[in-house]
Coordinates of C-alpha atoms in Angstrom, one line a residue:
L164 CA 0.0 0.0 0.0
S165 CA 1.0 3.6 -0.6
S166 CA 2.2 6.1 2.0
F167 CA 0.7 9.6 1.7
S168 CA 2.4 12.9 2.0
I169 CA 1.5 16.6 2.0
P170 CA 3.5 18.2 -0.8
Q171 CA 5.4 21.4 0.0
Y172 CA 3.3 23.6 -2.3
Q173 CA 0.3 22.8 0.0
R174 CA -0.5 24.9 3.0
A175 CA 0.1 23.7 6.5
Y176 CA -2.7 22.3 8.7
A177 CA -5.3 25.0 9.1
W178 CA -8.3 23.5 10.9
E179 CA -9.3 24.9 14.3
K180 CA -11.8 23.8 17.0
E181 CA -14.4 26.2 15.6
P182 CA -15.9 25.5 13.2
Q183 CA -14.0 22.7 11.5
L184 CA -13.2 20.2 14.3
D185 CA -16.6 20.7 15.9
A186 CA -18.3 20.0 12.6
F187 CA -16.0 17.0 11.8
L188 CA -16.9 15.4 15.2
D189 CA -20.6 16.3 15.0
D190 CA -20.7 14.8 11.5
L191 CA -19.2 11.5 12.7
R192 CA -21.7 11.3 15.5
Q193 CA -24.6 11.9 13.2
Q194 CA -23.4 9.3 10.7
A195 CA -22.7 6.8 13.5
A196 CA -26.3 7.2 14.7
T197 CA -27.6 6.8 11.2
R198 CA -25.6 3.6 10.7
R199 CA -27.1 2.2 13.9
R200 CA -30.6 2.7 12.4
N201 CA -29.6 1.7 8.9
P202 CA -26.4 -0.4 8.7
E203 CA -26.5 -0.2 4.9
K204 CA -26.2 3.6 4.9
S205 CA -22.9 4.8 3.5
Y206 CA -21.0 7.8 4.9
F207 CA -19.3 10.0 2.2
L208 CA -16.2 11.6 3.6
G209 CA -15.4 13.7 0.6
T210 CA -13.1 13.9 -2.5
L211 CA -9.4 13.3 -2.5
L212 CA -7.2 14.6 -5.4
L213 CA -4.0 12.6 -5.4
H214 CA -0.7 12.7 -7.3
D215 CA 1.1 9.4 -7.7
V216 CA 4.8 10.4 -7.5
G217 CA 6.1 6.8 -7.7
G218 CA 8.1 4.7 -5.3
G219 CA 5.0 3.8 -3.3
R220 CA 4.4 7.5 -2.3
T221 CA 1.3 9.5 -3.1
D222 CA 0.9 13.3 -2.6
V223 CA -2.4 14.6 -1.4
V224 CA -3.3 17.6 -3.6
D225 CA -6.8 18.3 -2.3
G226 CA -8.6 17.0 0.7
Q227 CA -5.5 17.2 3.0
Q228 CA -7.3 18.9 5.9
R229 CA -9.9 16.2 6.1
L230 CA -7.4 13.4 5.6
T231 CA -5.0 14.9 8.2
T232 CA -7.8 15.3 10.7
S233 CA -8.9 11.7 10.1
V234 CA -5.4 10.4 10.8
V235 CA -5.2 12.6 13.9
F236 CA -8.6 11.2 15.0
I237 CA -7.3 7.6 14.6
A238 CA -4.1 8.4 16.4
A239 CA -6.1 9.8 19.3
A240 CA -8.3 6.7 19.4
L241 CA -5.2 4.4 19.5
R242 CA -3.7 6.6 22.3
E243 CA -6.9 6.2 24.3
L244 CA -6.8 2.5 23.8
E245 CA -3.2 2.3 24.9
E246 CA -3.7 4.4 28.0
K247 CA -7.3 3.6 29.0
Q248 CA -8.3 0.5 27.2
V249 CA -11.4 2.2 25.7
L250 CA -11.8 0.3 22.4
N251 CA -13.5 -3.0 22.3
A252 CA -11.0 -5.4 20.9
G253 CA -13.8 -7.5 19.4
L254 CA -15.0 -4.5 17.4
L255 CA -11.7 -2.9 16.3
N256 CA -8.3 -4.2 15.4
A257 CA -5.9 -1.8 17.0
K258 CA -2.9 -3.4 15.3
G259 CA -4.6 -3.2 11.9
L260 CA -5.5 0.5 12.5
R261 CA -2.0 1.3 13.4
N262 CA -0.6 -0.5 10.4
Y263 CA -3.0 1.1 8.0
F264 CA -3.0 4.7 9.3
I265 CA 0.1 5.2 11.4
Y266 CA 3.1 3.0 10.6
D267 CA 3.5 0.1 8.2
E268 CA 5.6 -2.4 10.1
I269 CA 6.4 -4.5 6.9
Q270 CA 7.5 -1.5 4.8
E271 CA 8.9 0.2 7.9
R272 CA 7.5 3.6 6.9
Q273 CA 5.2 6.3 8.3
K274 CA 1.8 6.0 6.5
F275 CA 1.0 9.7 6.4
Q276 CA 3.3 12.7 6.5
T277 CA 2.5 16.4 7.0
I278 CA 4.5 19.1 5.4
V279 CA 8.2 18.9 6.3
E280 CA 8.2 21.6 8.9
D281 CA 5.4 20.0 10.9
N282 CA 6.3 16.3 10.5
P283 CA 8.7 16.0 13.5
C284 CA 6.0 17.3 15.8
F285 CA 3.4 15.1 14.1
R286 CA 5.6 12.0 14.5
S287 CA 6.3 12.5 18.2
S288 CA 3.4 14.3 19.7
I289 CA 0.5 12.7 17.7
L290 CA 1.7 9.4 16.1
G291 CA 4.0 8.4 18.9
L292 CA 6.7 7.2 16.5
S293 CA 9.5 9.1 18.3
N294 CA 10.4 10.6 21.6
D295 CA 12.4 13.6 20.5
G296 CA 10.1 16.2 22.0
A297 CA 9.8 18.0 18.7
S298 CA 8.7 21.7 19.0
T299 CA 5.0 22.7 18.6
D300 CA 5.9 26.3 18.2
S301 CA 4.6 26.9 14.7
P302 CA 0.9 27.8 14.3
S303 CA 0.2 24.7 12.3
S304 CA 2.0 22.4 14.8
K305 CA -0.1 23.9 17.6
R306 CA -3.3 23.3 15.5
L307 CA -2.3 19.6 14.9
K308 CA -1.6 19.1 18.7
G309 CA -4.8 21.0 19.5
A310 CA -6.9 18.7 17.2
F311 CA -5.3 15.6 18.9
D312 CA -6.1 17.0 22.4
F313 CA -9.6 18.1 21.3
F314 CA -10.6 14.6 20.2
R315 CA -9.2 13.0 23.4
T316 CA -11.2 15.3 25.6
R317 CA -14.4 15.6 23.6
V318 CA -15.0 11.9 22.7
A319 CA -16.6 9.8 25.4
K320 CA -15.1 6.4 26.3
D321 CA -18.1 4.5 25.0
E322 CA -18.1 6.5 21.7
W323 CA -14.7 5.6 20.3
A324 CA -15.4 2.2 18.7
D325 CA -18.6 3.4 16.9
L326 CA -16.9 6.6 15.6
V327 CA -13.8 4.9 14.4
Q328 CA -15.9 2.3 12.6
T329 CA -17.9 5.0 11.0
L330 CA -14.8 6.9 9.8
T331 CA -12.8 3.8 8.6
S332 CA -15.8 2.6 6.6
A333 CA -16.5 5.9 4.9
K334 CA -16.7 6.3 1.2
V335 CA -14.3 8.7 -0.6
M336 CA -14.1 9.8 -4.2
V337 CA -10.6 9.6 -5.5
Y338 CA -9.1 11.5 -8.5
S339 CA -5.5 10.8 -9.3
V340 CA -3.0 12.7 -11.6
T341 CA 0.5 11.8 -12.6
N342 CA 1.7 15.2 -13.8
P343 CA 3.0 17.6 -11.1
A344 CA 2.0 20.7 -13.1
D345 CA -1.6 19.4 -13.2
A346 CA -1.4 18.7 -9.5
T347 CA -0.4 22.2 -8.4
L348 CA -2.9 23.9 -10.9
I349 CA -5.8 21.8 -9.7
F350 CA -4.9 22.5 -6.1
E351 CA -5.2 26.2 -6.7
L352 CA -8.6 25.9 -8.4
Q353 CA -10.1 23.0 -6.4
N354 CA -9.7 24.3 -2.9
D355 CA -13.3 25.3 -2.4
R356 CA -14.1 23.6 0.9
G357 CA -12.8 24.3 4.4
K358 CA -10.7 27.4 4.9
K359 CA -10.0 29.6 2.0
L360 CA -6.4 29.8 0.8
T361 CA -4.6 33.0 2.0
E362 CA -2.8 35.1 -0.6
L363 CA 0.5 33.9 0.7
E364 CA -0.6 30.2 0.4
A365 CA -1.8 30.7 -3.1
L366 CA 1.5 32.5 -4.0
K367 CA 3.6 29.7 -2.6
S368 CA 1.7 27.2 -4.7
Y369 CA 2.1 29.3 -7.8
L370 CA 5.9 29.8 -7.3
M371 CA 6.5 26.2 -6.6
H372 CA 4.5 25.3 -9.7

């Protein structure tokens, strides 16, 4: 399976508690309740625009905020399991979740990487893959750690299994490109959900293109 990375022309993690994280969690709860009433009902998480760069690595061109948040959510669930034994082992395979979302033991590689500047903090504070105490001084690193702490404090012990199942069974629409010029161009034009690009972020994408 591929590992996923946020390319450097992308902006850093931008979601905050209000409104994005609140909406993400509320949406998961609503979908989980719907699935209990109608197990056949599918949850559509969104669209992912991907750039296959080869070597088993895929860049996330659009949808990175939702995908990053999803990985942070899974990491928070696994931390809760490790520290508080909150997930029912009969319902969720913690080892499988870790291998699929956090770290591939066979390939020996991190499954999802943020932009270079934030990845040391992401690895240590959220994924638990290192103990180097990487700094969370940058605004985006603080938002990543804030999202992790938000989920750990806002999700009740008996909710985790249901919400993780809802998230990991979600449907996504995937569009893949192989040309890096197409990837950066579509990123600029497609970013119409979540937080709007700042002028600096749009300029960075243009210059790297």
